Amino acid sequence: MKVLVIGGGAREHALCRSLSLDPDVTALHCAPGNAGIAEVAELHPVDQLDGDAVARLATELGAELVVVGPEAPLVAGVADAVRAVGIPVFGPSREAALLEGSKAFAKDVMAGAGVPTARSYVCTTPEEIDEALDAFGAPYVVKDDGLAAGKGVVVTGDVEQARAHALACDRVVIEEFLDGPEVSLFAITDGTTVLPLQPAQDFKRALDGDEGPNTGGMGAYSPLPWADPKLVEEVLGSVLQPTVDELRRRGTPFSGLLYAGLAITGRGVRVIEFNARFGDPETQVVLARLKTPLAGVLLNSANGTLADQAPLNWADDAAVTVVVASHNYPDTPRTGDPIEGLGDIVEQDAPHAYVLHAGTKLDGDKVVSAGGRVLSVTATGSDLTQARERAYAAVGRIRLDGSQHRTDIARKAAEG
């Protein structure tokens, strides 16, 4: 099978790594990719928001499966353009991707499906914003209705900060604060059958102890030793399957990766948000534990044959990923700094630890930073303690001027 992956972050590197290990994949391409992905896939320049350009590239390459990684191309309708030329594609249509592209649409779908979520108001005027903030009180949860690369949500006890963020958005969702640990649960679906993956937990705040500004994610781990063993089954029944059924009922079937961001509250599981693609950095740890070859699963989703898929096979190992970010991330990150020590990790830490590239590019023969989140250092181990030790040992070998990372990823879970 010839596979083309669209995107250029650590999520796409994780997908490409898994696909490169799949014996059924005979040729692997990525557009636009990054310096790390270049080691496992052939790179091609493309405007990933241009559906016609992506479809042309897929046709020229003879791709038999296209995997769309990021949310922006999905919301832009890239999957529709590829489907229109007859190539199977893993990723929802533009209409179905609105589940991530609009928080208000997602709330409407959840209401129709009877999915438990936070009470909320959709606001477009200053008066509506003030009424909603007053109704819920602190802590305030304010979400930009549209895509914001994981940084459109403000959770704060400061009403003026909450109001300022709300006023900066064209349309905003203000909702009640959900207390309790958060869980990310991915499911692969073909619009009818829903196949849940293993749960993970990510860390959104920039600094240790969940301090600092919100980011796209600073690390993740899987499995969750503290979670109810029946959690996946429960979420499949109360959240994932009803949402897929509701979208199909509306005439906008969802095919691809459905990501549920969940809060485990005192009143039960509540949906914080939906995403229409693999999450970053959770993908890095979930795929590290998946033993079933990936390409066939994604192709079954694309072809509507997921009911024929054998049960997934998972490693008992734990996985931890730590994000190394550039100086001043998430504000105005510095780029162009050389990255050293990557070869040391290959020599001393493989195969238990490896580096997935996020914001990198080649400058001559040197790898340099090219984004806010630069690397996802991922490791596996017999338990979270060993996986953490291996991940942080590998992080310690990386030399990137001004870089930052959290030191407490998975610490609490490992300590039990």
XYZ file of C-alpha atoms in Angstrom:
416
model
C 0.000 0.000 0.000
C 1.243 3.502 -0.903
C 0.359 5.998 1.816
C 0.450 9.815 1.824
C 0.313 11.638 5.183
C -0.629 15.328 5.214
C 0.959 17.521 7.899
C 4.307 18.335 9.415
C 4.170 18.058 13.210
C 5.003 15.477 15.867
C 1.584 13.864 15.440
C 2.381 13.263 11.764
C 5.858 11.982 12.673
C 4.214 9.507 15.080
C 1.794 8.418 12.345
C 4.608 8.096 9.800
C 6.763 6.149 12.251
C 3.962 3.631 12.868
C 3.160 3.380 9.147
C 6.855 2.879 8.303
C 6.890 -0.143 10.634
C 3.820 -1.661 8.926
C 4.897 -4.437 6.500
C 1.888 -3.663 4.250
C 3.165 -0.132 3.542
C 5.354 -0.291 0.426
C 5.843 3.457 -0.049
C 5.386 6.265 2.477
C 5.077 9.935 1.547
C 4.461 13.028 3.671
C 3.581 16.593 2.697
C 5.034 18.912 3.793
C 6.685 16.897 6.619
C 9.690 17.986 8.688
C 13.336 17.084 9.290
C 12.494 13.996 11.364
C 9.761 12.683 9.093
C 12.287 12.856 6.221
C 14.075 9.882 7.805
C 11.056 7.561 7.338
C 9.072 9.097 4.450
C 9.643 10.913 1.161
C 8.712 14.586 1.588
C 6.784 16.751 -0.869
C 5.997 20.479 -0.741
C 2.273 21.225 -0.695
C -0.158 23.814 0.620
C -1.928 21.510 3.033
C -5.040 23.744 3.050
C -5.436 23.438 -0.749
C -7.602 20.390 -1.329
C -7.050 20.362 -5.098
C -3.264 20.499 -4.642
C -3.352 17.639 -2.129
C -5.600 15.571 -4.425
C -3.240 16.201 -7.374
C -0.234 15.124 -5.316
C -2.016 11.973 -4.126
C -2.940 11.119 -7.720
C 0.601 11.722 -9.012
C 2.061 9.498 -6.287
C -0.455 6.733 -6.894
C -1.452 6.909 -3.229
C -3.857 4.195 -2.101
C -4.557 5.898 1.243
C -4.298 9.543 2.298
C -4.112 10.345 6.030
C -4.925 13.958 6.913
C -3.226 14.803 10.215
C -4.057 18.382 11.305
C -7.442 19.971 11.938
C -7.126 23.007 9.635
C -6.982 20.975 6.370
C -9.963 18.880 7.532
C -12.050 21.965 8.307
C -10.950 23.369 4.930
C -12.398 20.300 3.164
C -9.173 18.637 2.044
C -10.557 15.146 2.728
C -13.541 15.888 0.439
C -11.211 16.902 -2.407
C -9.221 13.670 -2.095
C -12.376 11.545 -1.931
C -13.654 13.312 -5.053
C -10.762 11.858 -7.095
C -11.513 8.356 -5.827
C -8.696 7.882 -3.314
C -9.535 6.503 0.162
C -8.854 9.110 2.838
C -8.624 8.868 6.613
C -10.285 12.008 7.926
C -13.768 13.519 8.120
C -15.507 15.696 5.557
C -15.583 19.475 5.946
C -19.147 19.269 7.324
C -18.327 16.561 9.877
C -15.063 18.287 10.892
C -17.192 21.190 12.153
C -17.371 19.063 15.295
C -13.949 20.575 16.003
C -14.238 23.664 13.808
C -17.149 25.081 15.813
C -17.635 24.625 19.562
C -21.254 25.751 19.153
C -21.907 23.057 16.512
C -20.354 20.441 18.806
C -22.634 21.512 21.664
C -25.651 21.216 19.348
C -24.624 17.707 18.264
C -24.094 16.653 21.888
C -27.543 17.965 22.813
C -29.089 15.967 19.975
C -27.147 12.836 20.925
C -27.797 13.117 24.663
C -24.061 13.275 25.379
C -23.117 14.590 28.848
C -21.204 17.890 28.688
C -20.830 21.183 30.511
C -23.739 23.650 30.511
C -22.869 26.524 28.193
C -23.899 29.713 26.448
C -22.977 30.779 22.918
C -22.294 34.542 22.963
C -21.785 37.126 20.212
C -22.330 40.435 22.056
C -20.692 42.066 25.120
C -24.036 41.902 26.926
C -24.373 38.150 26.344
C -20.771 37.649 27.477
C -21.357 39.513 30.758
C -24.563 37.595 31.424
C -22.850 34.233 30.844
C -19.833 35.094 33.030
C -22.165 36.214 35.813
C -24.301 33.084 35.487
C -21.405 30.651 35.947
C -18.993 32.579 38.154
C -15.346 31.654 38.700
C -13.425 29.750 37.529
C -14.415 31.027 34.097
C -14.142 28.808 31.009
C -14.086 30.812 27.759
C -13.648 29.104 24.379
C -13.174 30.675 20.958
C -15.847 29.062 18.774
C -13.384 28.439 15.923
C -10.019 26.741 15.479
C -7.191 28.191 17.573
C -4.461 25.507 17.450
C -5.216 24.346 20.999
C -4.781 27.834 22.431
C -8.293 29.274 22.093
C -9.406 28.306 25.597
C -8.942 30.426 28.702
C -9.652 29.023 32.163
C -9.189 31.714 34.805
C -10.444 33.068 38.105
C -9.971 36.610 36.797
C -13.223 37.914 35.328
C -11.456 40.711 33.418
C -9.097 38.225 31.744
C -12.077 36.034 30.855
C -14.007 39.005 29.464
C -11.023 40.226 27.421
C -10.574 36.809 25.783
C -14.305 36.584 25.057
C -14.422 40.048 23.486
C -11.463 39.150 21.232
C -13.475 36.296 19.660
C -16.158 36.718 16.982
C -18.280 34.063 18.629
C -17.493 32.500 21.967
C -18.710 29.587 24.092
C -18.766 30.261 27.843
C -19.422 27.220 29.995
C -19.401 25.851 33.503
C -16.077 24.680 34.911
C -15.743 20.897 35.056
C -13.774 19.716 38.068
C -11.847 16.440 38.001
C -9.000 14.771 36.081
C -8.982 15.060 32.289
C -8.691 12.149 29.869
C -8.169 12.028 26.118
C -9.844 9.125 24.359
C -9.434 8.573 20.610
C -11.734 6.430 18.499
C -11.380 5.364 14.872
C -14.718 5.286 13.072
C -16.088 4.774 9.570
C -19.310 6.633 10.375
C -21.060 3.574 11.778
C -18.639 1.318 13.665
C -16.598 2.942 16.458
C -13.270 1.455 17.538
C -11.876 3.123 20.686
C -8.129 3.298 21.306
C -6.388 3.362 24.695
C -6.880 6.480 26.861
C -4.126 9.014 27.524
C -3.681 12.147 29.596
C -1.972 15.293 28.340
C -0.604 18.412 30.044
C -1.803 21.707 28.581
C -0.090 24.299 30.777
C 3.416 25.469 29.937
C 4.956 25.068 33.398
C 5.310 22.412 36.100
C 2.371 22.028 38.452
C -0.055 23.071 35.695
C 1.036 26.683 35.983
C 1.594 29.184 33.186
C -0.274 29.795 29.935
C -2.273 27.262 27.947
C -0.345 25.525 25.154
C -0.968 22.946 22.468
C 0.305 20.335 24.958
C 3.610 19.811 26.807
C 3.548 16.047 27.292
C 1.368 12.982 27.701
C 1.270 9.438 29.040
C -0.620 6.176 28.633
C -2.048 4.006 30.173
C -3.856 5.671 33.080
C -3.322 3.445 36.129
C -5.790 5.487 38.188
C -8.696 5.257 35.717
C -11.673 2.916 36.049
C -11.003 -0.205 33.920
C -14.508 0.220 32.459
C -13.880 3.835 31.377
C -13.364 3.101 27.664
C -16.478 0.921 27.497
C -18.501 3.577 29.327
C -17.336 6.425 27.073
C -17.977 4.327 23.963
C -21.589 3.828 25.073
C -22.367 7.288 26.440
C -20.271 9.573 24.208
C -18.558 8.142 21.127
C -21.224 5.894 19.578
C -24.109 8.349 20.229
C -22.115 11.197 18.625
C -21.279 9.149 15.528
C -24.907 7.982 15.282
C -26.199 11.567 15.604
C -23.886 12.868 12.869
C -24.943 10.049 10.557
C -28.621 10.810 11.345
C -28.000 14.444 10.341
C -26.623 13.358 6.977
C -23.015 14.291 7.830
C -21.415 10.943 8.710
C -18.095 11.236 10.551
C -15.313 9.024 9.209
C -11.801 9.251 10.660
C -10.504 9.953 14.148
C -12.956 11.190 16.766
C -11.152 12.600 19.801
C -13.092 13.121 23.019
C -11.550 15.370 25.655
C -13.201 14.278 28.888
C -13.451 15.392 32.516
C -14.039 12.687 35.119
C -16.263 14.691 37.489
C -18.014 13.791 40.712
C -21.211 13.524 38.621
C -19.624 11.229 36.035
C -17.897 11.634 32.678
C -18.453 14.945 30.866
C -17.197 15.966 27.416
C -14.957 19.050 27.460
C -14.431 19.128 23.701
C -14.322 17.071 20.532
C -11.511 17.091 17.992
C -11.712 15.682 14.482
C -8.166 14.278 14.314
C -5.440 12.584 16.346
C -4.415 14.750 19.293
C -0.896 16.052 19.811
C 0.940 14.985 22.030
C -1.359 12.075 23.008
C -0.903 10.353 19.634
C 2.778 9.929 20.415
C 2.073 7.726 23.463
C -1.022 5.929 22.150
C 0.708 4.794 18.945
C 3.814 3.818 20.937
C 1.641 1.154 22.594
C -0.323 -0.032 19.538
C 0.954 -3.372 18.226
C -1.651 -3.845 15.466
C -0.269 -2.583 12.113
C -1.783 0.853 11.554
C -2.375 1.134 7.791
C -5.072 -1.537 7.584
C -7.042 0.000 10.453
C -7.003 3.447 8.830
C -7.926 1.956 5.442
C -10.909 0.136 6.979
C -12.095 3.475 8.355
C -11.670 5.133 4.952
C -13.456 2.313 3.119
C -16.341 1.884 5.558
C -15.272 -1.642 6.496
C -14.295 -1.114 10.133
C -16.777 -3.788 11.250
C -14.379 -6.325 9.663
C -11.430 -5.086 11.743
C -9.995 -7.599 14.217
C -9.660 -6.405 17.832
C -6.664 -4.139 18.354
C -3.555 -5.531 20.025
C -1.898 -3.361 22.689
C 1.463 -3.601 24.434
C 1.367 -3.831 28.227
C 4.159 -1.237 28.277
C 3.624 2.336 29.433
C 4.593 5.306 27.267
C 5.549 8.873 28.151
C 6.251 11.799 25.833
C 7.882 15.069 26.882
C 7.661 18.119 24.615
C 10.785 20.225 24.191
C 9.634 23.729 23.272
C 11.523 26.726 21.968
C 12.422 29.874 23.880
C 9.370 32.008 24.754
C 6.761 29.413 23.701
C 3.744 29.814 23.587
C 3.985 33.598 23.052
C 6.430 34.436 20.227
C 8.715 31.404 20.047
C 12.237 31.832 18.731
C 13.159 29.690 15.726
C 16.298 28.888 13.737
C 18.335 27.539 16.662
C 20.442 24.422 15.957
C 19.383 21.196 17.684
C 22.153 18.887 18.878
C 22.205 15.546 20.654
C 19.680 13.731 18.450
C 22.303 11.208 17.340
C 23.244 10.534 20.971
C 19.669 9.431 21.670
C 19.730 7.032 18.711
C 23.027 5.549 19.938
C 22.294 5.376 23.673
C 18.515 5.213 24.187
C 17.013 3.337 21.225
C 14.778 1.432 20.880
C 13.107 2.352 24.181
C 13.335 6.116 23.605
C 13.151 8.077 20.383
C 12.496 11.597 19.153
C 9.474 12.684 17.143
C 9.973 16.018 15.397
C 7.364 18.776 15.600
C 8.761 22.190 14.633
C 12.022 21.351 12.851
C 13.607 21.817 9.444
C 16.909 21.107 7.759
C 19.334 24.008 7.341
C 22.057 22.520 5.180
C 22.999 19.380 7.084
C 21.863 20.763 10.451
C 18.471 20.317 12.115
C 17.155 23.646 13.433
C 14.045 24.695 15.341
C 11.146 25.893 13.191
C 8.227 26.242 15.592
C 7.045 26.587 19.182
C 6.880 22.908 20.060
C 10.091 21.518 18.594
C 10.405 17.861 19.645
C 8.371 15.142 21.355
C 10.770 12.850 23.197
C 8.929 9.556 23.602
C 9.841 6.484 25.629
C 8.308 3.167 26.642
C 8.911 1.078 29.732
C 7.446 -1.712 31.821
C 5.611 0.944 33.847
C 5.248 4.721 33.928
C 8.235 5.112 36.256
C 10.592 3.399 33.825
C 9.065 5.174 30.804
C 9.511 8.550 32.565
C 13.126 7.798 33.450
C 13.921 6.850 29.861
C 12.112 9.863 28.406
C 13.842 12.367 30.681
C 17.250 10.722 30.192
C 16.795 11.274 26.457
C 15.563 14.850 26.968
C 18.773 15.500 28.900
C 20.860 14.726 25.804
C 19.181 17.417 23.688
C 20.949 20.738 23.303
C 18.707 23.565 22.048
C 19.509 27.085 23.193
C 16.773 28.558 25.392
C 14.576 25.461 25.196
C 12.061 24.567 27.879
C 10.209 21.471 28.998
C 8.097 20.348 31.938
C 9.761 18.056 34.479
C 6.555 16.599 35.943
C 4.945 14.754 33.011
C 3.271 11.573 34.387
C 4.974 12.035 37.776
C 1.791 11.931 39.847
C 0.432 8.896 37.975
C 3.767 7.068 38.303
C 3.869 7.693 42.048
C 0.334 6.383 42.392
